[in-house]
Each structure stands twice: as C-alpha cells, then as structure tokens.
PDB file of C-alpha atoms in Angstrom:
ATOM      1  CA  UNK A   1     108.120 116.952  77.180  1.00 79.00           C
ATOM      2  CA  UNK A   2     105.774 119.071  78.846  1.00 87.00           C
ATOM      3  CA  UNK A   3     103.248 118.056  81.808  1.00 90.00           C
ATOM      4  CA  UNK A   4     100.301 118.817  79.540  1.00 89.00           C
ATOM      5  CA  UNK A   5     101.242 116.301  76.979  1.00 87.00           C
ATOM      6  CA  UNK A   6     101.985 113.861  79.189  1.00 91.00           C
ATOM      7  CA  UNK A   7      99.081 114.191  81.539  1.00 92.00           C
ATOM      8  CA  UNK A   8      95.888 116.489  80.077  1.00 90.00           C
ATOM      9  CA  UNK A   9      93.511 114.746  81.823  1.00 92.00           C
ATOM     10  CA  UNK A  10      94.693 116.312  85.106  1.00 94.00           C
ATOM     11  CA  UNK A  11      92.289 119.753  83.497  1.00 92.00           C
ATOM     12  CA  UNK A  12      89.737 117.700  83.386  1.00 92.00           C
ATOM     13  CA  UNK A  13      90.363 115.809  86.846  1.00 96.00           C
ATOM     14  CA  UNK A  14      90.792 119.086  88.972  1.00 96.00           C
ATOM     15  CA  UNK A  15      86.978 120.504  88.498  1.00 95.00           C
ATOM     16  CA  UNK A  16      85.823 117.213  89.362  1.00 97.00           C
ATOM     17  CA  UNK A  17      87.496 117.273  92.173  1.00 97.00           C
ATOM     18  CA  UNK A  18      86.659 120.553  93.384  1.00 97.00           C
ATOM     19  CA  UNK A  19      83.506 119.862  92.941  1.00 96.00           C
ATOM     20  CA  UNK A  20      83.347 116.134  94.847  1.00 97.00           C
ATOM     21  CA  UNK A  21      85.053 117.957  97.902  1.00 96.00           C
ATOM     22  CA  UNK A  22      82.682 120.480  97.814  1.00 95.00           C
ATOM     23  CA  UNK A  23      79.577 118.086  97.818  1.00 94.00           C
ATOM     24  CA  UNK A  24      81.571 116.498 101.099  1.00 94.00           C
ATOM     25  CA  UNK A  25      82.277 119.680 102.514  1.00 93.00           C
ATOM     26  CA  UNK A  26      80.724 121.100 106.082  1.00 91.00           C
ATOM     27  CA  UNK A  27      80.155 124.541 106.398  1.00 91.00           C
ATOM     28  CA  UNK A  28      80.607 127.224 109.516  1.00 91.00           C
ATOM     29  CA  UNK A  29      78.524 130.166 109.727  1.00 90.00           C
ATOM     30  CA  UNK A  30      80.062 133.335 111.458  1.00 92.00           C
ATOM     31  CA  UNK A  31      80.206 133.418 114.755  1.00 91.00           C
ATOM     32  CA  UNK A  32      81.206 135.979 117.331  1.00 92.00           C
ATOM     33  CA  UNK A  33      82.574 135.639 121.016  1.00 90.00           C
ATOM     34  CA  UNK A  34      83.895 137.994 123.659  1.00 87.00           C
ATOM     35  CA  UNK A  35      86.214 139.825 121.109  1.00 92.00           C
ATOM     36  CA  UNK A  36      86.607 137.977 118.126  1.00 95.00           C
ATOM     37  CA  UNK A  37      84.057 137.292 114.888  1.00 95.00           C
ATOM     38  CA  UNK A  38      84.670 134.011 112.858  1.00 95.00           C
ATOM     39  CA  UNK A  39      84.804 135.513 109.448  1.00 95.00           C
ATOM     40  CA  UNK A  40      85.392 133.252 107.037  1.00 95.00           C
ATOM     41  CA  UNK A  41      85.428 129.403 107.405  1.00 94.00           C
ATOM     42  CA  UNK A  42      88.074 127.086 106.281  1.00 95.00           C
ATOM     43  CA  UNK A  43      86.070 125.759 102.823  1.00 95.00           C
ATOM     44  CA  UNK A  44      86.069 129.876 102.044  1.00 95.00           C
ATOM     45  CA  UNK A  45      89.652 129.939 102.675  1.00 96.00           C
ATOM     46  CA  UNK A  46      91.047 127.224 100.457  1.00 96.00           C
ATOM     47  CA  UNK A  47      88.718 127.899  97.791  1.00 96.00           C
ATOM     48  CA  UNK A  48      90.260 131.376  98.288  1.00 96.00           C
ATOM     49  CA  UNK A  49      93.942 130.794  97.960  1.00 97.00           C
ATOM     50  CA  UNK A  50      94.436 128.016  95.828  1.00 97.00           C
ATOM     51  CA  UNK A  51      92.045 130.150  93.055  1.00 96.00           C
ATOM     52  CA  UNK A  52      93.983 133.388  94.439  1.00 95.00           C
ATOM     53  CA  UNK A  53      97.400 131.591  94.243  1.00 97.00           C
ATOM     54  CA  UNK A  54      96.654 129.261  90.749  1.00 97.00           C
ATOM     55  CA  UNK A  55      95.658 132.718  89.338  1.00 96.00           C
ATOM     56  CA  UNK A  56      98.873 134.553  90.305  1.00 96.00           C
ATOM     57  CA  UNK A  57     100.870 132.207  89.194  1.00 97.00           C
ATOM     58  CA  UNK A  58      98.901 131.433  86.000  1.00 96.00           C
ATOM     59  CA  UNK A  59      99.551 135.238  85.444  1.00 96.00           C
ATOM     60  CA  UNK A  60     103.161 135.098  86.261  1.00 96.00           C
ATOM     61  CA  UNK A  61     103.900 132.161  84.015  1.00 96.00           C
ATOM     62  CA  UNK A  62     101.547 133.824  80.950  1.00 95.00           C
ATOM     63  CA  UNK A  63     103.611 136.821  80.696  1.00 95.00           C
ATOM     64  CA  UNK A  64     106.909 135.273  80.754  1.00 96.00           C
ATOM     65  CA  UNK A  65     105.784 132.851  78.073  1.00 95.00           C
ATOM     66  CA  UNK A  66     103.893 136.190  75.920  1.00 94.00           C
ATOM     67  CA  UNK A  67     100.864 137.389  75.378  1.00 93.00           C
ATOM     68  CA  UNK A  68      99.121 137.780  72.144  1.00 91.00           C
ATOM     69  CA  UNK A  69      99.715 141.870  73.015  1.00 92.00           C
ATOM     70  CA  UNK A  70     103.127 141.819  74.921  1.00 92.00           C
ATOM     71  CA  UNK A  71     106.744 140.349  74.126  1.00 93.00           C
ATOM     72  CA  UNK A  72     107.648 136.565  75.284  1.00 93.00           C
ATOM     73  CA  UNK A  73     110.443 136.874  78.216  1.00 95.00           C
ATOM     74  CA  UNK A  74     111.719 133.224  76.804  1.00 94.00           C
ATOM     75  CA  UNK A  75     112.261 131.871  73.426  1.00 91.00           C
ATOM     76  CA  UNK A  76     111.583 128.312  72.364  1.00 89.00           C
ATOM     77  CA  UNK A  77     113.254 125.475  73.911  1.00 91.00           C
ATOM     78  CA  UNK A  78     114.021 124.103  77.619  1.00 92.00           C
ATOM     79  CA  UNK A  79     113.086 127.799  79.242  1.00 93.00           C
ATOM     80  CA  UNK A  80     109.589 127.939  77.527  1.00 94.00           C
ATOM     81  CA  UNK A  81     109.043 124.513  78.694  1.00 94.00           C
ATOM     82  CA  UNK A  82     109.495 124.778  82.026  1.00 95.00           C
ATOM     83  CA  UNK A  83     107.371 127.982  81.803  1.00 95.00           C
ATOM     84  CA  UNK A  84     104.884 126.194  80.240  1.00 94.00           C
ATOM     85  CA  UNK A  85     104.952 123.039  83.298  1.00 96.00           C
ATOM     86  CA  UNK A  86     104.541 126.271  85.762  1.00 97.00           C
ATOM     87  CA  UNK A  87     101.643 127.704  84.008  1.00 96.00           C
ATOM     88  CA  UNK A  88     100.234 124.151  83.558  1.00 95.00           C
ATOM     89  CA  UNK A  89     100.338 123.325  87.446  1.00 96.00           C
ATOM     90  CA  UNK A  90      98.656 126.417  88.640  1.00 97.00           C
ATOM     91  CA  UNK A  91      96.264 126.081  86.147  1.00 96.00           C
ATOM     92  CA  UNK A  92      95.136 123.038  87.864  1.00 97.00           C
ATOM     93  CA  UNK A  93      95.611 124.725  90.946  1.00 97.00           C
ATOM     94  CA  UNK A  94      93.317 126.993  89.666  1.00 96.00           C
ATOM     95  CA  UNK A  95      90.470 125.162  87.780  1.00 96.00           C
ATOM     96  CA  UNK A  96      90.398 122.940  91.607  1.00 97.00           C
ATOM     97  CA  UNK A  97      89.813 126.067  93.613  1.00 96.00           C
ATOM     98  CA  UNK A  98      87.363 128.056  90.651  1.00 95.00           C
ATOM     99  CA  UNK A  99      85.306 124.469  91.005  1.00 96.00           C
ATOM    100  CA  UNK A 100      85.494 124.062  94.333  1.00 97.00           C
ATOM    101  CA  UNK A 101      84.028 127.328  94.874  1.00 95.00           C
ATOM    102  CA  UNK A 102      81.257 126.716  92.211  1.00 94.00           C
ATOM    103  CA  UNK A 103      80.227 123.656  93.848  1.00 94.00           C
ATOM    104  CA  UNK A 104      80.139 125.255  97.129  1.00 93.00           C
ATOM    105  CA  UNK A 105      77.823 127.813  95.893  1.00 91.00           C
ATOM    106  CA  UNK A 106      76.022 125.753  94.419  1.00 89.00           C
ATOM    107  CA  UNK A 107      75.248 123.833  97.634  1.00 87.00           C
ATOM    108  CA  UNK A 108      74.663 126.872  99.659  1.00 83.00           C
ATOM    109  CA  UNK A 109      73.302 129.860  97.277  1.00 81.00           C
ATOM    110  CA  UNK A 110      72.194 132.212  99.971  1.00 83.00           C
ATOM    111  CA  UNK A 111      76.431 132.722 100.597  1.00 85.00           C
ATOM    112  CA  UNK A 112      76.068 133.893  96.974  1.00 87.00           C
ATOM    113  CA  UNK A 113      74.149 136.766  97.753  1.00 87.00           C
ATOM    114  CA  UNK A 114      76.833 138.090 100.587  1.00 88.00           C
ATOM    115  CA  UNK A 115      78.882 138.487  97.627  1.00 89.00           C
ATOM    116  CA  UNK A 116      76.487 140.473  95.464  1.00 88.00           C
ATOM    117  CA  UNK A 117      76.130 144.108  94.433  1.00 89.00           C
ATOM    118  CA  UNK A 118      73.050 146.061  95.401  1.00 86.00           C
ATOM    119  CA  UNK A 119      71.451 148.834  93.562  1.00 88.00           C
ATOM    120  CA  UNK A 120      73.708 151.346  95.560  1.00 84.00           C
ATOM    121  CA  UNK A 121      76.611 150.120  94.256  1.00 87.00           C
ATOM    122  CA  UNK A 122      78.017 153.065  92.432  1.00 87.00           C
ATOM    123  CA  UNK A 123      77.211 155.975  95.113  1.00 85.00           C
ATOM    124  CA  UNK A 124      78.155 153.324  98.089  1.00 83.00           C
ATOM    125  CA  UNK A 125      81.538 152.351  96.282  1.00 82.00           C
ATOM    126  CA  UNK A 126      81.984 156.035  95.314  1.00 84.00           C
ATOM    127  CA  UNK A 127      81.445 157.308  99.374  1.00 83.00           C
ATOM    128  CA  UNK A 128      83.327 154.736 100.858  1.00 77.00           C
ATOM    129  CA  UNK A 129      87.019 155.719  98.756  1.00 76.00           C
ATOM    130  CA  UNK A 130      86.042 159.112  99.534  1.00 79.00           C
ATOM    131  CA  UNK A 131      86.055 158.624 103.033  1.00 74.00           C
ATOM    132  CA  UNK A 132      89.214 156.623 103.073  1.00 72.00           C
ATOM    133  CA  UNK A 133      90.898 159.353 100.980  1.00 73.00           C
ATOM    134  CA  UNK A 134      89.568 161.936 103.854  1.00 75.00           C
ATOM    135  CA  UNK A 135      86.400 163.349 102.128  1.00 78.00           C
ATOM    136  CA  UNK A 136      84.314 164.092 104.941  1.00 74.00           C
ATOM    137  CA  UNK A 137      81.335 165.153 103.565  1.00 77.00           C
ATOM    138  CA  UNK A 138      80.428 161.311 102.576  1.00 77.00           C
ATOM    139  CA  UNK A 139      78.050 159.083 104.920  1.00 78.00           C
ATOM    140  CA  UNK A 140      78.363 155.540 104.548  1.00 78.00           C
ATOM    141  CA  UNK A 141      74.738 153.486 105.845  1.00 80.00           C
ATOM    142  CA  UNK A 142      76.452 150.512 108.244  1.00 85.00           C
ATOM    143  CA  UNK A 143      78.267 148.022 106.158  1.00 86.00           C
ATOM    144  CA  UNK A 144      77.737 144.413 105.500  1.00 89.00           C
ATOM    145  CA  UNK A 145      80.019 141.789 105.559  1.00 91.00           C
ATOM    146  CA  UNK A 146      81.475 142.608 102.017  1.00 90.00           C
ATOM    147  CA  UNK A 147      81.652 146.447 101.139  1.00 87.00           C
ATOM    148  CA  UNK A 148      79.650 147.455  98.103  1.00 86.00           C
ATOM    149  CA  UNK A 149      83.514 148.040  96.266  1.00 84.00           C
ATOM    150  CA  UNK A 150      84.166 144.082  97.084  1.00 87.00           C
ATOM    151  CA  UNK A 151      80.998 142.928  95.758  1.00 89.00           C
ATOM    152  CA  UNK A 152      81.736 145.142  92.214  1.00 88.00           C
ATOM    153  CA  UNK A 153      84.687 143.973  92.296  1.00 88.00           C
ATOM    154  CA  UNK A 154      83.394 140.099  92.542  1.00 91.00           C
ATOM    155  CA  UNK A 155      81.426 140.539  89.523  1.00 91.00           C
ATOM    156  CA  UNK A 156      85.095 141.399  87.257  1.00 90.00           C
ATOM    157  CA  UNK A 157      86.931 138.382  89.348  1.00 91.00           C
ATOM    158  CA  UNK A 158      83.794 135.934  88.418  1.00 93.00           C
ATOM    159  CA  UNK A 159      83.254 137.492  84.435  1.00 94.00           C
ATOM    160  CA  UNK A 160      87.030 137.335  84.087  1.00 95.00           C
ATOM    161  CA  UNK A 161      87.570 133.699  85.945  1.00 94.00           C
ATOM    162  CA  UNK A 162      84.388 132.418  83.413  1.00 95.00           C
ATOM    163  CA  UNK A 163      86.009 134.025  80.091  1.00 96.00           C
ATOM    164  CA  UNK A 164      89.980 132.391  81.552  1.00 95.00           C
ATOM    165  CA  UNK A 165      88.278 128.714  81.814  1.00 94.00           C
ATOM    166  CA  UNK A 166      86.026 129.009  78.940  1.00 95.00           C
ATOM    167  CA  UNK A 167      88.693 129.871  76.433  1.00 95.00           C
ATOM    168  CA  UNK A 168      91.794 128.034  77.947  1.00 92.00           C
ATOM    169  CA  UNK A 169      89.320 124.475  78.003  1.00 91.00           C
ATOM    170  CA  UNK A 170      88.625 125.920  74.044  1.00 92.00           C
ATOM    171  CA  UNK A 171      92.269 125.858  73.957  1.00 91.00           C
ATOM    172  CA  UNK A 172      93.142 122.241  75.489  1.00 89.00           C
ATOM    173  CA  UNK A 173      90.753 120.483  73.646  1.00 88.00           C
ATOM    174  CA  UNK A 174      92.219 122.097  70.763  1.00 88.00           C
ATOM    175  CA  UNK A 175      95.661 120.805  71.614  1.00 84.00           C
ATOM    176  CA  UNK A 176      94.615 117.379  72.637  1.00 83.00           C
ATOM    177  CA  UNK A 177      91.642 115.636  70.817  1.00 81.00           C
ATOM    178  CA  UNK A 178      89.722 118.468  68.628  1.00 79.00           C
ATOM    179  CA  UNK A 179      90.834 120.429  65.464  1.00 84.00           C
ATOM    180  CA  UNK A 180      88.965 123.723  65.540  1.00 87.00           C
ATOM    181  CA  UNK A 181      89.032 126.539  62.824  1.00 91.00           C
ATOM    182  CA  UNK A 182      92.111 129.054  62.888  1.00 91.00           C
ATOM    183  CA  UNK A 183      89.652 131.768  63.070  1.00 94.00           C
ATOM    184  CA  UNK A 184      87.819 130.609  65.870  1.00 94.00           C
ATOM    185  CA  UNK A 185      91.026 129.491  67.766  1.00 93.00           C
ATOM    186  CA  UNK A 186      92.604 133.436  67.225  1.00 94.00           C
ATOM    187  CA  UNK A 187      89.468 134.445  69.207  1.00 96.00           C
ATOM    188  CA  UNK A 188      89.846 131.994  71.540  1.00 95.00           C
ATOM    189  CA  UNK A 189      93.323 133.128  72.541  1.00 95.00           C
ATOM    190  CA  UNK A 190      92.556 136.911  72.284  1.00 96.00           C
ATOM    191  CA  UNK A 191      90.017 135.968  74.804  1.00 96.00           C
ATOM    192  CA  UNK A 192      92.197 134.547  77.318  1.00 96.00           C
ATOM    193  CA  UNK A 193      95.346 136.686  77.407  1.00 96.00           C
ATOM    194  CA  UNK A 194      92.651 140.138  77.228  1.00 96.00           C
ATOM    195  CA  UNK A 195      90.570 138.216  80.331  1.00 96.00           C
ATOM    196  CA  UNK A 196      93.919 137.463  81.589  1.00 96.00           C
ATOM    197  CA  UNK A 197      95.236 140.958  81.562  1.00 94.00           C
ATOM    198  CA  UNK A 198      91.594 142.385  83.248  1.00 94.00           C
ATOM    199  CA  UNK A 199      92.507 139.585  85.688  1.00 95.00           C
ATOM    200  CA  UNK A 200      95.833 141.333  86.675  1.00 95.00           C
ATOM    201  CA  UNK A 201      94.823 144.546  87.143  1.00 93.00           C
ATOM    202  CA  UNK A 202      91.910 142.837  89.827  1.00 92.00           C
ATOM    203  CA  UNK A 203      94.483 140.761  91.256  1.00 93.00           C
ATOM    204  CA  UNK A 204      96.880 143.898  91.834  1.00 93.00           C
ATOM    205  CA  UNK A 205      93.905 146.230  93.333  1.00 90.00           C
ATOM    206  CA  UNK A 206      93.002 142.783  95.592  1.00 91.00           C
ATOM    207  CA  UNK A 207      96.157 142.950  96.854  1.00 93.00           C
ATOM    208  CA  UNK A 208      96.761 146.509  97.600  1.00 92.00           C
ATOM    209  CA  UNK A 209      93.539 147.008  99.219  1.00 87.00           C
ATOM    210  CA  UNK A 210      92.753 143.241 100.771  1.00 90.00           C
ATOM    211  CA  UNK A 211      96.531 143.181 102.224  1.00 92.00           C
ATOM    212  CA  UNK A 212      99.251 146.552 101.188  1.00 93.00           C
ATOM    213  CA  UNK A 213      96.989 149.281 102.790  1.00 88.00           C
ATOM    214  CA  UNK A 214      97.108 149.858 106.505  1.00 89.00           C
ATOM    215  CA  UNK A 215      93.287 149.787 107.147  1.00 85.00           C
ATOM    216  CA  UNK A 216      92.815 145.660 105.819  1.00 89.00           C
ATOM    217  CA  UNK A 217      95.532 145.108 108.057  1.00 92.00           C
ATOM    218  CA  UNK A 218      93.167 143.783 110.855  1.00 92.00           C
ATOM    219  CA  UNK A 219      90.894 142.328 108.620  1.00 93.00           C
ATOM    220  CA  UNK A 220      93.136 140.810 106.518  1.00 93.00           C
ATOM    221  CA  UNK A 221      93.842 137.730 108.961  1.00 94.00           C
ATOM    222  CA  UNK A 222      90.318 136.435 108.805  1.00 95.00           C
ATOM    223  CA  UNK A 223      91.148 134.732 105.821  1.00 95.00           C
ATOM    224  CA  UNK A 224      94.395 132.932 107.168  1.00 95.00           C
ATOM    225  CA  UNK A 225      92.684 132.079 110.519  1.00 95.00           C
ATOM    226  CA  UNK A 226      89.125 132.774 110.180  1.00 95.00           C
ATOM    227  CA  UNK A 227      89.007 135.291 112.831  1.00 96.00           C
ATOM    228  CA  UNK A 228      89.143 139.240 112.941  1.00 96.00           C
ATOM    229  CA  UNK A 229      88.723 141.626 115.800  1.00 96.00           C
ATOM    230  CA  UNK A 230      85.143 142.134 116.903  1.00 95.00           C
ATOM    231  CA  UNK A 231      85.874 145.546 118.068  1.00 94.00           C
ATOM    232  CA  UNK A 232      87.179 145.930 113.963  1.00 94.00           C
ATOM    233  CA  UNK A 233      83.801 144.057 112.546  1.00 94.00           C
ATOM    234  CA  UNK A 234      82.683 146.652 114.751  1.00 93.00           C
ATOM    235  CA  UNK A 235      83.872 149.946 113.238  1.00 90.00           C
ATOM    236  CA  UNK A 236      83.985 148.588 109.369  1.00 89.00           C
ATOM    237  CA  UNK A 237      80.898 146.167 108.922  1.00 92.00           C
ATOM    238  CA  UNK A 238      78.187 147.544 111.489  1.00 91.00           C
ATOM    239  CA  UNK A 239      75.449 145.945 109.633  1.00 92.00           C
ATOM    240  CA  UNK A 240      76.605 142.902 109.203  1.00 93.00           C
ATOM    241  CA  UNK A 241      77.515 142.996 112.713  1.00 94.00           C
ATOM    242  CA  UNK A 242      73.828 143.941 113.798  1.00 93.00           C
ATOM    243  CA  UNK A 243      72.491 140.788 111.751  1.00 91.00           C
ATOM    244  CA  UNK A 244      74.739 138.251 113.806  1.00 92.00           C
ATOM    245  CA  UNK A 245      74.238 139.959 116.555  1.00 91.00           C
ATOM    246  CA  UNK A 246      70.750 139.572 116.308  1.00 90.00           C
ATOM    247  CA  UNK A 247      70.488 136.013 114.672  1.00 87.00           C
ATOM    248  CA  UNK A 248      73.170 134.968 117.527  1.00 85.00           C
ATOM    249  CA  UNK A 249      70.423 136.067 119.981  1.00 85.00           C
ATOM    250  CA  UNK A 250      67.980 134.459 118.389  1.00 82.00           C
ATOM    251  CA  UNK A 251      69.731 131.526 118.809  1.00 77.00           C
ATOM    252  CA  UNK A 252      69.343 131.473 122.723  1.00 67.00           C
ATOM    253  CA  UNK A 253      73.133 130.714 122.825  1.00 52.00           C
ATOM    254  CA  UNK A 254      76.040 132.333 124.204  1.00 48.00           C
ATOM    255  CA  UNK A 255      78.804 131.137 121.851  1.00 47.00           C
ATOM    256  CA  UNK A 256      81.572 132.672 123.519  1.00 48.00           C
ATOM    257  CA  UNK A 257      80.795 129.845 126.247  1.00 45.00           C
ATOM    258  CA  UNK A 258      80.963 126.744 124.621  1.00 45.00           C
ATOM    259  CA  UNK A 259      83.485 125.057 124.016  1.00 48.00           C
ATOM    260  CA  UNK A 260      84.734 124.722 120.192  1.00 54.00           C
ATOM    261  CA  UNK A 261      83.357 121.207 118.953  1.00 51.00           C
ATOM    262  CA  UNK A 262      80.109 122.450 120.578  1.00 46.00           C
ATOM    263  CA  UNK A 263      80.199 125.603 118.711  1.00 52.00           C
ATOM    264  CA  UNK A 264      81.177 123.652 115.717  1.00 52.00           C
ATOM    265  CA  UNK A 265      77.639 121.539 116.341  1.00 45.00           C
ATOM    266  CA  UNK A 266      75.498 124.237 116.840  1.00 46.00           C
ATOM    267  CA  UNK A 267      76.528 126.273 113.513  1.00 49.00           C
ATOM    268  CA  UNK A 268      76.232 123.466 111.718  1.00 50.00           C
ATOM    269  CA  UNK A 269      72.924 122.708 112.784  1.00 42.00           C
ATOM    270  CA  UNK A 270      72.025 126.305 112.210  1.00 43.00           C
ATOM    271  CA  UNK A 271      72.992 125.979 108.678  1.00 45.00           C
ATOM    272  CA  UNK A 272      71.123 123.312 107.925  1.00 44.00           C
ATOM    273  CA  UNK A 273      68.039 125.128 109.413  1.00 38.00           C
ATOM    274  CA  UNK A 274      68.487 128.130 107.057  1.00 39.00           C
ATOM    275  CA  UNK A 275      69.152 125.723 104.295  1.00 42.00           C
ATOM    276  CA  UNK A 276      65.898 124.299 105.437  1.00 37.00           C
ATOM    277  CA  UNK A 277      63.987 127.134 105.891  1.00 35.00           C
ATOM    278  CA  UNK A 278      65.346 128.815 102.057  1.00 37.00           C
ATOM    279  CA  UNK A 279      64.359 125.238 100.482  1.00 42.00           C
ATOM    280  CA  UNK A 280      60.883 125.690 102.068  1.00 37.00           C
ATOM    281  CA  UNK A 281      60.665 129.274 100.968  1.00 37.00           C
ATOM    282  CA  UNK A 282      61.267 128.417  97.419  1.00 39.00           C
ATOM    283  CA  UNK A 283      58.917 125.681  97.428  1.00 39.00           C
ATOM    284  CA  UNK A 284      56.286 128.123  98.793  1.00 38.00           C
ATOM    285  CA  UNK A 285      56.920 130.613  96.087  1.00 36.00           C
TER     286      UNK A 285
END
C-alpha cells in the first residue's frame, strides 16, 4: 500500500512542524572577521536544503511517475508504488522546509527584503551576465548580498513553490476526505505538473550558476558552512560588504576577537535590537 494511504496526516504534520521550529528558532546575523564573512546561518541552511532537496526529488519522482504533458517511465503496479512512496517522502521533506522558511520570515520580515527585487532589476540582471560573458562595456553599482538575478529569480522559486503546495494540498484532500468536481480537479493537476516543470528549469539554472560554474565556486560553501571568503564578499557583494562593515563598526566590537559563544551573544542581541527598532518604526508610522 502506499505511504500516503497509510499515513496522510504526515502533509499536514510537516508545515506544522516547520513552522513550530521556526517560532523556536535563534537567528545569526552576518558577521565578518579577519578573512571570513558568516553568510548564511544554520536556520537559512536547512530551510535551504531540505526545500532544495524535497524539491529535487519531488521532481525526480514526478517525471518517472508522468506528467499530465510527458510519458510515465513506470506502468501500474509495484514500480509506480514505490515511485509514488519516493515522491510522497520528499514531499514532506519539502512542505517542512517551504514552512519552515515561511515561519521564519514571518518572524523576521526585514530578511525578506534581502531577498527582494528592486526597480533595477532588469538592466542590473541584464549587466551583470554581460559582464560574466566578457561584455565590458557594462558597470555594475556594488552588489548586495543577493545579486539583482537571485532576487528575480526568488520571485519564480516562491510563485512556483505557492502554485506546487496549493494544488498538490487540492490534490490530497481530494484523495483522502473531499470529493471535488472533475473539472476543477483537471485544473488542479495541470497546475502542479506546469508549476512543476517551471520549477525544473529554476532548479537546473540554481544549480548551474549557485554550484556548476567556476565563479560560485567560493561562494558556494557559505551555504554548507556558513562562511565565504571575505576577500570574495569583497570583489562580488561590495555593498553589502560596506553595510556590515559599517553596522559592525557601529557596533563598537571587533568580532574577529571574541571568542564564538560570545559572538553568538552579541548577534543575537543585535537582532533583537533591529527587531526592536523595525517594531518601533512600524508603530510610529
């Protein structure tokens, strides 16, 4: 029998739990010391791979079992089941890390705006592949932490991830407890194999440019460790560079010095300041 008949309330058990770990969760601001810059914390990074990995997988498993618009790789019987159990556990893989995520946003909005495009978004996502494909004549203003290509680029992943969980919760409900309308349930599926197959072609350009090409290569670590080289945040995210630079100073601290549950402390402390200081900003607006 497969897992979903035997345990559906596991999709409804893995947002709550991404979300419950996310309301106990303890964030790190960057950091930078002598030659390194704390990139991304340890909450970014396992919201990052288990949605990363829960999608691949969930992508893997979908196209063996067929798509409403490609051929099944398995007919019906004990090869589509197991297929099915696959797709099953990453999509709880999946729906944990999407929710974790949410609730982490949630909790701490202004990270949500790292991740955002800006009005430049076209002629700053334009320049920068023109420079990497050797175009000299295009500028590029200092970068922030996220290039203006990675923000677009978050928009599709976050559109796409919404449309995936919408339509395949439209679709376990149907299978377990509600009978919806044929019609309706067509669109439903159209919906998630067409979000699904926007979702691969992100997921293969993430890949290529995040890890295959030789100039993510030193960034790429930060979201395994946490940690890139400064002298790299250097040359590819100036700007955001300047800003901890600056709010680092402003600080009074020398965080290269201290030792790492100290360091630990004092971001923590910081973030609750700026989480603070936003809360009062909104109530003064």
């Amino acid at each position: 029998m497969p897992w979903f008949d035997q345990a559906p309330w596991l999709v409804a058990l893995a947002p709550f739990l991404g979300l419950f770990l996310s309301a106990c969760t303890k964030r790190t601001d960057p950091f930078l010391t002598d030659d390194r810059v704390y990139r991304h914390d340890a909450p970014a990074r396992l919201s990052h791979w288990t949605h990363g990995i829960g999608t691949a997988v969930c992508l893997a498993s979908g196209i063996v079992l067929g798509l409403r618009f490609t051929p099944a790789f398995v007919d019906d019987g004990p090869a589509a089941v197991l297929w099915q159990n696959v797709h099953f556990a990453a999509a709880v893989v999946f729906l944990f890390g999407t929710f974790y995520y949410l609730g982490n946003t949630i909790i701490s909005r202004r990270r949500l705006s790292e991740h955002l495009p800006t009005k430049n978004v076209i002629a700053y996502t334009v320049r920068h592949y023109g420079l990497l494909v050797g175009i000299k004549k295009f500028t590029m203003p200092p970068e922030d932490k996220y290039f203006e290509s990675e923000k677009a680029a978050y928009v599709m992943a976050v559109v796409t991830a919404v449309l995936l969980v919408v339509s395949g919760l439209f679709k376990a409900l149907a299978h377990v407890v509600l009978t919806l309308p044929d019609a309706f349930m067509n669109v439903m599926f159209w919906v998630h194999d067409i979000a699904a197959g926007l979702m691969l072609l992100f997921l293969a350009a993430h890949v290529f440019f995040a890890v295959i090409a030789p100039f993510s290569w030193k960034t790429f670590p930060s979201m395994l460790i946490g940690w890139m080289p400064r002298s790299e945040a250097q040359k590819e995210h100036a700007g955001w560079m300047e800003r901890l630079e600056r709010e680092q100073l402003e600080r009074g601290m020398d965080e290269s010095a201290l030792e790492p549950d100290d360091r630990t402390a004092a971001h923590e402390t910081t973030g609750a300041a700026a989480r603070t200081a936003a809360a009062d900003g909104a109530q003064g607006r």
